[in-house]
Amino acid sequence: ISHAKGRFWKAEEAEEAFAAVKGATEGTVRAVTRKSRTSKPPAPFNTTSLQAAAAAEGLAPGRTMRLAESLYMDGYISYPRVDNTVYPSSLDLAEVVRTIAGNPAYAPYCKELLAKGTLTATRGKKETTDHPPIYPTAKATPDDLPPAEYKLYNLVARRFLATLSNPAVVEGTKVSLDVAGEPFVAKGDVLAVPGFRAIYPYGLKKDETLPALAEGATIAFNGATCAKKQTEPPARYSQGKLIQEMEKLGLGTKSTRHAIIERLYQVKYIQNDPIEPSQLGMAVVDALDKFA
């Protein structure tokens, strides 16, 4: 629960609101509103989006590409160095679903997809004709591959199935409260219709279920806190985010961006993840700025 105003930019206003609710033990529900929003299935994987998604799961871009090359050479996924995010019409989507349905973890979901009849895939913004987006080309289970390779294969397979799925529906609830004349709000989200999220849980926030409340109800108020904070700088880039930013800025290519980042780590110009410039890296930049 937070004050309806959110952040107070003036200390005296915050202190005034805090003083008003100090000692209050209950609040009144003024309104309960519910809104549903649709979450669309993701686009097919190209090299950049695969690296970004894998980085969020703990696989650095350089390692992701080595694993992807190995999976490709062994016939488990399609060619991993692509810009394309639109499946070509020549790709038999249903046949790919039938192929990977041999994995028991995917089998029930694959059966549901095939029962729909015609499969329609999502489309990304980049369409080229050299190679299709990255998709699974053979069945694999945890028994068939080393753990790291299966982790990446599982991501690719689930992403492929997600691109053929229905949207997810999230129901948001907002409760407006009155505590001693001060407005407060509580918000919660629940996954109402799983859709593609049933097979692709990556990045999904946990449900935040609010108790059932009705307008006019009285609830217990357990006190408030008032904290003074400064505005924070933007978050540092993770390796996955940096790959995406390099693509936007036209730095490197789909085949070299991960290697550039790896090299910066090797020569100790950057460190940690999220990425921080090292003293050496900053000294090099300063020297280039001054003399080059």
PDB file of C-alpha atoms in Angstrom:
ATOM      1  CA  ILE A   1       0.000   0.000   0.000  1.00  0.00           C
ATOM      2  CA  SER A   2       1.318   3.445  -0.860  1.00  0.00           C
ATOM      3  CA  HIS A   3       0.034   7.009  -0.755  1.00  0.00           C
ATOM      4  CA  ALA A   4      -2.075   7.836  -3.809  1.00  0.00           C
ATOM      5  CA  LYS A   5       0.225  10.745  -4.629  1.00  0.00           C
ATOM      6  CA  GLY A   6       3.203   8.416  -4.973  1.00  0.00           C
ATOM      7  CA  ARG A   7       6.404  10.351  -4.365  1.00  0.00           C
ATOM      8  CA  PHE A   8       6.271  13.642  -2.503  1.00  0.00           C
ATOM      9  CA  TRP A   9       8.723  16.169  -3.904  1.00  0.00           C
ATOM     10  CA  LYS A  10       8.291  18.562  -0.969  1.00  0.00           C
ATOM     11  CA  ALA A  11       9.299  17.338   2.491  1.00  0.00           C
ATOM     12  CA  GLU A  12       6.687  19.424   4.288  1.00  0.00           C
ATOM     13  CA  GLU A  13       3.850  17.837   2.251  1.00  0.00           C
ATOM     14  CA  ALA A  14       5.106  14.340   3.072  1.00  0.00           C
ATOM     15  CA  GLU A  15       5.441  15.185   6.751  1.00  0.00           C
ATOM     16  CA  GLU A  16       1.921  16.639   6.776  1.00  0.00           C
ATOM     17  CA  ALA A  17       0.426  13.470   5.272  1.00  0.00           C
ATOM     18  CA  PHE A  18       2.482  11.285   7.618  1.00  0.00           C
ATOM     19  CA  ALA A  19       1.303  13.252  10.655  1.00  0.00           C
ATOM     20  CA  ALA A  20      -2.330  12.883   9.545  1.00  0.00           C
ATOM     21  CA  VAL A  21      -2.208   9.064   9.545  1.00  0.00           C
ATOM     22  CA  LYS A  22       0.042   8.702  12.578  1.00  0.00           C
ATOM     23  CA  GLY A  23      -1.852   6.744  15.176  1.00  0.00           C
ATOM     24  CA  ALA A  24      -4.597   5.661  12.748  1.00  0.00           C
ATOM     25  CA  THR A  25      -5.571   1.980  13.154  1.00  0.00           C
ATOM     26  CA  GLU A  26      -8.040   1.503  10.322  1.00  0.00           C
ATOM     27  CA  GLY A  27      -8.950   2.677   6.845  1.00  0.00           C
ATOM     28  CA  THR A  28     -12.016   2.616   4.602  1.00  0.00           C
ATOM     29  CA  VAL A  29     -12.255   1.126   1.114  1.00  0.00           C
ATOM     30  CA  ARG A  30     -13.468   3.888  -1.206  1.00  0.00           C
ATOM     31  CA  ALA A  31     -13.368   2.032  -4.524  1.00  0.00           C
ATOM     32  CA  VAL A  32     -12.336  -1.284  -6.082  1.00  0.00           C
ATOM     33  CA  THR A  33     -11.581  -1.281  -9.819  1.00  0.00           C
ATOM     34  CA  ARG A  34     -10.555  -4.196 -11.994  1.00  0.00           C
ATOM     35  CA  LYS A  35      -9.041  -3.981 -15.466  1.00  0.00           C
ATOM     36  CA  SER A  36      -7.877  -6.733 -17.764  1.00  0.00           C
ATOM     37  CA  ARG A  37      -4.958  -6.251 -20.111  1.00  0.00           C
ATOM     38  CA  THR A  38      -3.693  -8.518 -22.857  1.00  0.00           C
ATOM     39  CA  SER A  39      -0.076  -9.628 -23.107  1.00  0.00           C
ATOM     40  CA  LYS A  40       0.843 -10.603 -26.664  1.00  0.00           C
ATOM     41  CA  PRO A  41       2.982 -13.674 -27.440  1.00  0.00           C
ATOM     42  CA  PRO A  42       6.638 -12.887 -28.226  1.00  0.00           C
ATOM     43  CA  ALA A  43       8.154 -12.665 -31.700  1.00  0.00           C
ATOM     44  CA  PRO A  44      10.371 -15.481 -33.026  1.00  0.00           C
ATOM     45  CA  PHE A  45      13.994 -15.513 -31.900  1.00  0.00           C
ATOM     46  CA  ASN A  46      16.785 -13.948 -33.934  1.00  0.00           C
ATOM     47  CA  THR A  47      20.382 -13.815 -32.693  1.00  0.00           C
ATOM     48  CA  THR A  48      19.989 -10.621 -30.677  1.00  0.00           C
ATOM     49  CA  SER A  49      16.725 -11.543 -28.947  1.00  0.00           C
ATOM     50  CA  LEU A  50      18.044 -15.057 -28.183  1.00  0.00           C
ATOM     51  CA  GLN A  51      21.162 -13.596 -26.562  1.00  0.00           C
ATOM     52  CA  ALA A  52      19.094 -11.117 -24.532  1.00  0.00           C
ATOM     53  CA  ALA A  53      16.636 -13.781 -23.324  1.00  0.00           C
ATOM     54  CA  ALA A  54      19.423 -16.231 -22.484  1.00  0.00           C
ATOM     55  CA  ALA A  55      21.348 -13.519 -20.592  1.00  0.00           C
ATOM     56  CA  ALA A  56      18.293 -13.002 -18.375  1.00  0.00           C
ATOM     57  CA  GLU A  57      18.552 -16.714 -17.545  1.00  0.00           C
ATOM     58  CA  GLY A  58      22.223 -16.521 -16.595  1.00  0.00           C
ATOM     59  CA  LEU A  59      23.908 -17.383 -19.916  1.00  0.00           C
ATOM     60  CA  ALA A  60      26.375 -14.721 -21.103  1.00  0.00           C
ATOM     61  CA  PRO A  61      26.072 -13.818 -24.827  1.00  0.00           C
ATOM     62  CA  GLY A  62      29.427 -15.374 -25.726  1.00  0.00           C
ATOM     63  CA  ARG A  63      28.534 -18.654 -24.049  1.00  0.00           C
ATOM     64  CA  THR A  64      25.058 -18.568 -25.581  1.00  0.00           C
ATOM     65  CA  MET A  65      26.544 -18.442 -29.075  1.00  0.00           C
ATOM     66  CA  ARG A  66      28.945 -21.316 -28.363  1.00  0.00           C
ATOM     67  CA  LEU A  67      26.074 -23.429 -27.053  1.00  0.00           C
ATOM     68  CA  ALA A  68      23.843 -22.415 -29.976  1.00  0.00           C
ATOM     69  CA  GLU A  69      26.563 -23.359 -32.489  1.00  0.00           C
ATOM     70  CA  SER A  70      26.904 -26.757 -30.814  1.00  0.00           C
ATOM     71  CA  LEU A  71      23.136 -27.344 -30.859  1.00  0.00           C
ATOM     72  CA  TYR A  72      23.020 -26.324 -34.529  1.00  0.00           C
ATOM     73  CA  MET A  73      25.901 -28.598 -35.503  1.00  0.00           C
ATOM     74  CA  ASP A  74      24.207 -31.505 -33.707  1.00  0.00           C
ATOM     75  CA  GLY A  75      20.919 -30.830 -35.494  1.00  0.00           C
ATOM     76  CA  TYR A  76      18.815 -29.633 -32.548  1.00  0.00           C
ATOM     77  CA  ILE A  77      18.150 -26.019 -33.613  1.00  0.00           C
ATOM     78  CA  SER A  78      18.251 -24.011 -36.836  1.00  0.00           C
ATOM     79  CA  TYR A  79      21.117 -21.708 -37.859  1.00  0.00           C
ATOM     80  CA  PRO A  80      21.654 -19.312 -34.926  1.00  0.00           C
ATOM     81  CA  ARG A  81      23.177 -16.270 -36.681  1.00  0.00           C
ATOM     82  CA  VAL A  82      20.125 -14.531 -38.117  1.00  0.00           C
ATOM     83  CA  ASP A  83      18.379 -11.151 -38.169  1.00  0.00           C
ATOM     84  CA  ASN A  84      15.041 -12.572 -39.341  1.00  0.00           C
ATOM     85  CA  THR A  85      12.041 -12.593 -36.972  1.00  0.00           C
ATOM     86  CA  VAL A  86       9.391 -13.882 -39.415  1.00  0.00           C
ATOM     87  CA  TYR A  87       8.955 -17.607 -40.153  1.00  0.00           C
ATOM     88  CA  PRO A  88       8.969 -18.276 -43.908  1.00  0.00           C
ATOM     89  CA  SER A  89       5.807 -19.717 -45.437  1.00  0.00           C
ATOM     90  CA  SER A  90       7.830 -22.794 -46.453  1.00  0.00           C
ATOM     91  CA  LEU A  91       8.353 -23.771 -42.795  1.00  0.00           C
ATOM     92  CA  ASP A  92       5.828 -26.441 -41.716  1.00  0.00           C
ATOM     93  CA  LEU A  93       4.983 -25.148 -38.250  1.00  0.00           C
ATOM     94  CA  ALA A  94       2.768 -28.112 -37.352  1.00  0.00           C
ATOM     95  CA  GLU A  95       5.527 -30.563 -38.286  1.00  0.00           C
ATOM     96  CA  VAL A  96       7.972 -28.783 -35.961  1.00  0.00           C
ATOM     97  CA  VAL A  97       5.393 -28.986 -33.149  1.00  0.00           C
ATOM     98  CA  ARG A  98       4.940 -32.726 -33.803  1.00  0.00           C
ATOM     99  CA  THR A  99       8.733 -33.194 -33.795  1.00  0.00           C
ATOM    100  CA  ILE A 100       9.331 -31.648 -30.373  1.00  0.00           C
ATOM    101  CA  ALA A 101       6.181 -33.175 -28.866  1.00  0.00           C
ATOM    102  CA  GLY A 102       8.352 -36.218 -28.137  1.00  0.00           C
ATOM    103  CA  ASN A 103       9.601 -34.334 -25.083  1.00  0.00           C
ATOM    104  CA  PRO A 104       7.112 -35.156 -22.267  1.00  0.00           C
ATOM    105  CA  ALA A 105       7.466 -31.594 -20.885  1.00  0.00           C
ATOM    106  CA  TYR A 106       5.997 -30.157 -24.100  1.00  0.00           C
ATOM    107  CA  ALA A 107       3.677 -32.996 -25.173  1.00  0.00           C
ATOM    108  CA  PRO A 108       0.362 -31.820 -23.578  1.00  0.00           C
ATOM    109  CA  TYR A 109       0.871 -28.237 -24.808  1.00  0.00           C
ATOM    110  CA  CYS A 110       1.806 -29.438 -28.312  1.00  0.00           C
ATOM    111  CA  LYS A 111      -1.339 -31.562 -28.397  1.00  0.00           C
ATOM    112  CA  GLU A 112      -3.450 -28.489 -27.549  1.00  0.00           C
ATOM    113  CA  LEU A 113      -1.764 -26.426 -30.269  1.00  0.00           C
ATOM    114  CA  LEU A 114      -2.266 -29.099 -32.933  1.00  0.00           C
ATOM    115  CA  ALA A 115      -5.932 -29.426 -31.962  1.00  0.00           C
ATOM    116  CA  LYS A 116      -6.448 -25.783 -33.007  1.00  0.00           C
ATOM    117  CA  GLY A 117      -6.000 -26.745 -36.642  1.00  0.00           C
ATOM    118  CA  THR A 118      -4.244 -23.989 -38.570  1.00  0.00           C
ATOM    119  CA  LEU A 119      -1.306 -22.523 -36.672  1.00  0.00           C
ATOM    120  CA  THR A 120      -0.623 -18.791 -36.926  1.00  0.00           C
ATOM    121  CA  ALA A 121       2.730 -17.465 -35.742  1.00  0.00           C
ATOM    122  CA  THR A 122       3.637 -14.040 -34.422  1.00  0.00           C
ATOM    123  CA  ARG A 123       5.760 -11.822 -36.647  1.00  0.00           C
ATOM    124  CA  GLY A 124       8.689  -9.664 -35.590  1.00  0.00           C
ATOM    125  CA  LYS A 125       9.776  -6.391 -37.201  1.00  0.00           C
ATOM    126  CA  LYS A 126      12.691  -7.826 -39.193  1.00  0.00           C
ATOM    127  CA  GLU A 127      12.030 -10.001 -42.225  1.00  0.00           C
ATOM    128  CA  THR A 128      14.874 -11.357 -44.346  1.00  0.00           C
ATOM    129  CA  THR A 129      15.125 -14.305 -46.710  1.00  0.00           C
ATOM    130  CA  ASP A 130      18.584 -15.677 -45.888  1.00  0.00           C
ATOM    131  CA  HIS A 131      17.694 -17.854 -42.871  1.00  0.00           C
ATOM    132  CA  PRO A 132      14.535 -18.453 -40.810  1.00  0.00           C
ATOM    133  CA  PRO A 133      14.300 -17.311 -37.180  1.00  0.00           C
ATOM    134  CA  ILE A 134      15.827 -19.694 -34.619  1.00  0.00           C
ATOM    135  CA  TYR A 135      13.575 -22.682 -33.926  1.00  0.00           C
ATOM    136  CA  PRO A 136      13.996 -26.298 -32.705  1.00  0.00           C
ATOM    137  CA  THR A 137      14.695 -28.823 -35.468  1.00  0.00           C
ATOM    138  CA  ALA A 138      14.748 -32.045 -33.420  1.00  0.00           C
ATOM    139  CA  LYS A 139      13.371 -33.482 -30.190  1.00  0.00           C
ATOM    140  CA  ALA A 140      15.628 -33.228 -27.128  1.00  0.00           C
ATOM    141  CA  THR A 141      15.209 -34.116 -23.455  1.00  0.00           C
ATOM    142  CA  PRO A 142      17.483 -33.491 -20.459  1.00  0.00           C
ATOM    143  CA  ASP A 143      18.891 -36.990 -21.048  1.00  0.00           C
ATOM    144  CA  ASP A 144      20.049 -36.104 -24.571  1.00  0.00           C
ATOM    145  CA  LEU A 145      22.114 -32.979 -23.829  1.00  0.00           C
ATOM    146  CA  PRO A 146      24.512 -31.521 -21.228  1.00  0.00           C
ATOM    147  CA  PRO A 147      22.667 -29.219 -18.733  1.00  0.00           C
ATOM    148  CA  ALA A 148      23.768 -25.890 -20.275  1.00  0.00           C
ATOM    149  CA  GLU A 149      22.908 -26.998 -23.827  1.00  0.00           C
ATOM    150  CA  TYR A 150      19.515 -28.279 -22.716  1.00  0.00           C
ATOM    151  CA  LYS A 151      18.845 -25.015 -20.887  1.00  0.00           C
ATOM    152  CA  LEU A 152      19.306 -23.101 -24.152  1.00  0.00           C
ATOM    153  CA  TYR A 153      17.418 -25.700 -26.221  1.00  0.00           C
ATOM    154  CA  ASN A 154      14.523 -25.514 -23.738  1.00  0.00           C
ATOM    155  CA  LEU A 155      14.435 -21.717 -24.131  1.00  0.00           C
ATOM    156  CA  VAL A 156      14.368 -22.006 -27.945  1.00  0.00           C
ATOM    157  CA  ALA A 157      11.702 -24.738 -27.964  1.00  0.00           C
ATOM    158  CA  ARG A 158       9.429 -22.938 -25.533  1.00  0.00           C
ATOM    159  CA  ARG A 159       9.837 -19.655 -27.418  1.00  0.00           C
ATOM    160  CA  PHE A 160       8.844 -21.401 -30.654  1.00  0.00           C
ATOM    161  CA  LEU A 161       5.693 -22.822 -29.039  1.00  0.00           C
ATOM    162  CA  ALA A 162       4.931 -19.411 -27.499  1.00  0.00           C
ATOM    163  CA  THR A 163       5.002 -17.758 -30.937  1.00  0.00           C
ATOM    164  CA  LEU A 164       2.144 -20.065 -32.004  1.00  0.00           C
ATOM    165  CA  SER A 165       0.056 -19.449 -28.884  1.00  0.00           C
ATOM    166  CA  ASN A 166      -2.790 -17.229 -27.742  1.00  0.00           C
ATOM    167  CA  PRO A 167      -2.225 -14.017 -25.772  1.00  0.00           C
ATOM    168  CA  ALA A 168      -2.182 -14.081 -21.984  1.00  0.00           C
ATOM    169  CA  VAL A 169      -4.662 -12.013 -19.988  1.00  0.00           C
ATOM    170  CA  VAL A 170      -3.630 -10.282 -16.767  1.00  0.00           C
ATOM    171  CA  GLU A 171      -6.292  -8.950 -14.410  1.00  0.00           C
ATOM    172  CA  GLY A 172      -5.234  -5.911 -12.422  1.00  0.00           C
ATOM    173  CA  THR A 173      -7.025  -4.820  -9.259  1.00  0.00           C
ATOM    174  CA  LYS A 174      -6.747  -1.340  -7.736  1.00  0.00           C
ATOM    175  CA  VAL A 175      -8.145  -0.622  -4.283  1.00  0.00           C
ATOM    176  CA  SER A 176      -8.519   3.019  -3.225  1.00  0.00           C
ATOM    177  CA  LEU A 177      -8.393   3.564   0.527  1.00  0.00           C
ATOM    178  CA  ASP A 178      -9.050   6.438   2.881  1.00  0.00           C
ATOM    179  CA  VAL A 179      -6.971   6.616   6.045  1.00  0.00           C
ATOM    180  CA  ALA A 180      -7.686   9.626   8.268  1.00  0.00           C
ATOM    181  CA  GLY A 181      -8.580  11.684   5.216  1.00  0.00           C
ATOM    182  CA  GLU A 182      -5.439  10.684   3.273  1.00  0.00           C
ATOM    183  CA  PRO A 183      -5.834   8.676   0.018  1.00  0.00           C
ATOM    184  CA  PHE A 184      -3.902   5.397  -0.319  1.00  0.00           C
ATOM    185  CA  VAL A 185      -3.897   2.741  -3.050  1.00  0.00           C
ATOM    186  CA  ALA A 186      -3.108  -0.951  -3.219  1.00  0.00           C
ATOM    187  CA  LYS A 187      -2.506  -2.741  -6.527  1.00  0.00           C
ATOM    188  CA  GLY A 188      -2.303  -6.390  -7.490  1.00  0.00           C
ATOM    189  CA  ASP A 189      -2.004  -8.401 -10.722  1.00  0.00           C
ATOM    190  CA  VAL A 190      -3.178 -11.955 -11.368  1.00  0.00           C
ATOM    191  CA  LEU A 191      -2.651 -14.075 -14.496  1.00  0.00           C
ATOM    192  CA  ALA A 192      -6.298 -14.710 -15.407  1.00  0.00           C
ATOM    193  CA  VAL A 193      -5.776 -16.536 -18.742  1.00  0.00           C
ATOM    194  CA  PRO A 194      -2.303 -18.139 -19.088  1.00  0.00           C
ATOM    195  CA  GLY A 195      -2.221 -18.249 -22.914  1.00  0.00           C
ATOM    196  CA  PHE A 196       1.398 -18.450 -24.089  1.00  0.00           C
ATOM    197  CA  ARG A 197       2.594 -18.081 -20.489  1.00  0.00           C
ATOM    198  CA  ALA A 198       1.626 -21.706 -19.856  1.00  0.00           C
ATOM    199  CA  ILE A 199       4.653 -22.777 -21.928  1.00  0.00           C
ATOM    200  CA  TYR A 200       6.847 -19.660 -21.736  1.00  0.00           C
ATOM    201  CA  PRO A 201       7.168 -18.479 -18.106  1.00  0.00           C
ATOM    202  CA  TYR A 202      10.379 -16.481 -18.628  1.00  0.00           C
ATOM    203  CA  GLY A 203      10.166 -12.974 -17.163  1.00  0.00           C
ATOM    204  CA  LEU A 204       6.709 -13.571 -15.693  1.00  0.00           C
ATOM    205  CA  LYS A 205       6.056 -11.710 -12.437  1.00  0.00           C
ATOM    206  CA  LYS A 206       4.517 -13.582  -9.545  1.00  0.00           C
ATOM    207  CA  ASP A 207       0.803 -13.069  -8.921  1.00  0.00           C
ATOM    208  CA  GLU A 208       0.066 -10.325  -6.415  1.00  0.00           C
ATOM    209  CA  THR A 209      -3.362 -11.279  -5.132  1.00  0.00           C
ATOM    210  CA  LEU A 210      -5.222  -8.730  -3.041  1.00  0.00           C
ATOM    211  CA  PRO A 211      -7.755  -9.922  -0.458  1.00  0.00           C
ATOM    212  CA  ALA A 212     -11.393  -9.723  -1.525  1.00  0.00           C
ATOM    213  CA  LEU A 213     -12.534  -6.226  -0.562  1.00  0.00           C
ATOM    214  CA  ALA A 214     -15.783  -4.346  -1.110  1.00  0.00           C
ATOM    215  CA  GLU A 215     -16.494  -0.640  -1.266  1.00  0.00           C
ATOM    216  CA  GLY A 216     -17.225   0.741   2.194  1.00  0.00           C
ATOM    217  CA  ALA A 217     -15.366  -2.050   4.007  1.00  0.00           C
ATOM    218  CA  THR A 218     -13.156  -1.186   6.976  1.00  0.00           C
ATOM    219  CA  ILE A 219      -9.640  -2.625   7.050  1.00  0.00           C
ATOM    220  CA  ALA A 220      -6.859  -2.590   9.621  1.00  0.00           C
ATOM    221  CA  PHE A 221      -4.118  -0.005   9.123  1.00  0.00           C
ATOM    222  CA  ASN A 222      -0.774  -1.033  10.590  1.00  0.00           C
ATOM    223  CA  GLY A 223       0.966   2.314  10.419  1.00  0.00           C
ATOM    224  CA  ALA A 224       3.054   4.100   7.784  1.00  0.00           C
ATOM    225  CA  THR A 225       6.692   4.905   7.169  1.00  0.00           C
ATOM    226  CA  CYS A 226       8.141   8.037   5.634  1.00  0.00           C
ATOM    227  CA  ALA A 227      11.501   7.650   3.877  1.00  0.00           C
ATOM    228  CA  LYS A 228      13.705  10.312   2.329  1.00  0.00           C
ATOM    229  CA  LYS A 229      15.481   9.230  -0.864  1.00  0.00           C
ATOM    230  CA  GLN A 230      17.353  10.771  -3.757  1.00  0.00           C
ATOM    231  CA  THR A 231      16.499  10.103  -7.383  1.00  0.00           C
ATOM    232  CA  GLU A 232      18.662   7.261  -8.678  1.00  0.00           C
ATOM    233  CA  PRO A 233      20.678   7.174 -11.910  1.00  0.00           C
ATOM    234  CA  PRO A 234      19.526   4.872 -14.725  1.00  0.00           C
ATOM    235  CA  ALA A 235      20.240   1.175 -14.164  1.00  0.00           C
ATOM    236  CA  ARG A 236      23.490  -0.180 -15.618  1.00  0.00           C
ATOM    237  CA  TYR A 237      23.379  -2.368 -18.710  1.00  0.00           C
ATOM    238  CA  SER A 238      23.277  -6.118 -18.307  1.00  0.00           C
ATOM    239  CA  GLN A 239      25.064  -8.063 -21.058  1.00  0.00           C
ATOM    240  CA  GLY A 240      21.707  -8.877 -22.653  1.00  0.00           C
ATOM    241  CA  LYS A 241      20.577  -5.238 -22.652  1.00  0.00           C
ATOM    242  CA  LEU A 242      23.939  -4.099 -24.008  1.00  0.00           C
ATOM    243  CA  ILE A 243      23.622  -6.515 -26.954  1.00  0.00           C
ATOM    244  CA  GLN A 244      20.239  -4.956 -27.782  1.00  0.00           C
ATOM    245  CA  GLU A 245      21.593  -1.396 -27.428  1.00  0.00           C
ATOM    246  CA  MET A 246      24.557  -2.209 -29.703  1.00  0.00           C
ATOM    247  CA  GLU A 247      22.119  -3.462 -32.343  1.00  0.00           C
ATOM    248  CA  LYS A 248      20.076  -0.229 -32.088  1.00  0.00           C
ATOM    249  CA  LEU A 249      23.224   1.875 -32.491  1.00  0.00           C
ATOM    250  CA  GLY A 250      24.610  -0.246 -35.329  1.00  0.00           C
ATOM    251  CA  LEU A 251      27.704  -1.286 -33.343  1.00  0.00           C
ATOM    252  CA  GLY A 252      29.145  -4.629 -34.459  1.00  0.00           C
ATOM    253  CA  THR A 253      27.085  -7.328 -36.166  1.00  0.00           C
ATOM    254  CA  LYS A 254      24.959 -10.234 -34.961  1.00  0.00           C
ATOM    255  CA  SER A 255      28.093 -12.402 -35.245  1.00  0.00           C
ATOM    256  CA  THR A 256      30.517 -10.070 -33.427  1.00  0.00           C
ATOM    257  CA  ARG A 257      28.620  -8.250 -30.660  1.00  0.00           C
ATOM    258  CA  HIS A 258      28.986 -11.053 -28.126  1.00  0.00           C
ATOM    259  CA  ALA A 259      32.695 -11.340 -28.978  1.00  0.00           C
ATOM    260  CA  ILE A 260      33.208  -7.590 -28.484  1.00  0.00           C
ATOM    261  CA  ILE A 261      31.717  -7.775 -24.997  1.00  0.00           C
ATOM    262  CA  GLU A 262      33.783 -10.868 -24.151  1.00  0.00           C
ATOM    263  CA  ARG A 263      36.942  -9.114 -25.326  1.00  0.00           C
ATOM    264  CA  LEU A 264      36.201  -6.073 -23.128  1.00  0.00           C
ATOM    265  CA  TYR A 265      36.007  -8.416 -20.137  1.00  0.00           C
ATOM    266  CA  GLN A 266      39.212 -10.226 -21.142  1.00  0.00           C
ATOM    267  CA  VAL A 267      41.273  -7.021 -21.308  1.00  0.00           C
ATOM    268  CA  LYS A 268      39.609  -5.848 -18.077  1.00  0.00           C
ATOM    269  CA  TYR A 269      38.095  -2.650 -19.502  1.00  0.00           C
ATOM    270  CA  ILE A 270      34.740  -3.684 -17.966  1.00  0.00           C
ATOM    271  CA  GLN A 271      33.756  -5.807 -14.978  1.00  0.00           C
ATOM    272  CA  ASN A 272      30.766  -7.408 -13.216  1.00  0.00           C
ATOM    273  CA  ASP A 273      27.255  -7.920 -14.586  1.00  0.00           C
ATOM    274  CA  PRO A 274      25.418  -5.478 -14.720  1.00  0.00           C
ATOM    275  CA  ILE A 275      28.451  -3.993 -16.445  1.00  0.00           C
ATOM    276  CA  GLU A 276      30.701  -1.405 -14.802  1.00  0.00           C
ATOM    277  CA  PRO A 277      33.687   0.270 -16.460  1.00  0.00           C
ATOM    278  CA  SER A 278      36.959  -0.507 -14.691  1.00  0.00           C
ATOM    279  CA  GLN A 279      39.534   2.155 -13.748  1.00  0.00           C
ATOM    280  CA  LEU A 280      41.645   0.847 -16.645  1.00  0.00           C
ATOM    281  CA  GLY A 281      38.730   1.161 -19.064  1.00  0.00           C
ATOM    282  CA  MET A 282      38.014   4.730 -18.000  1.00  0.00           C
ATOM    283  CA  ALA A 283      41.723   5.626 -18.271  1.00  0.00           C
ATOM    284  CA  VAL A 284      41.812   4.251 -21.857  1.00  0.00           C
ATOM    285  CA  VAL A 285      38.721   6.313 -22.794  1.00  0.00           C
ATOM    286  CA  ASP A 286      40.276   9.434 -21.246  1.00  0.00           C
ATOM    287  CA  ALA A 287      43.563   8.840 -23.092  1.00  0.00           C
ATOM    288  CA  LEU A 288      41.793   8.323 -26.434  1.00  0.00           C
ATOM    289  CA  ASP A 289      39.687  11.441 -25.833  1.00  0.00           C
ATOM    290  CA  LYS A 290      42.814  13.471 -25.112  1.00  0.00           C
ATOM    291  CA  PHE A 291      45.264  12.170 -27.706  1.00  0.00           C
ATOM    292  CA  ALA A 292      43.343  10.436 -30.516  1.00  0.00           C
TER     293      ALA A 292
END
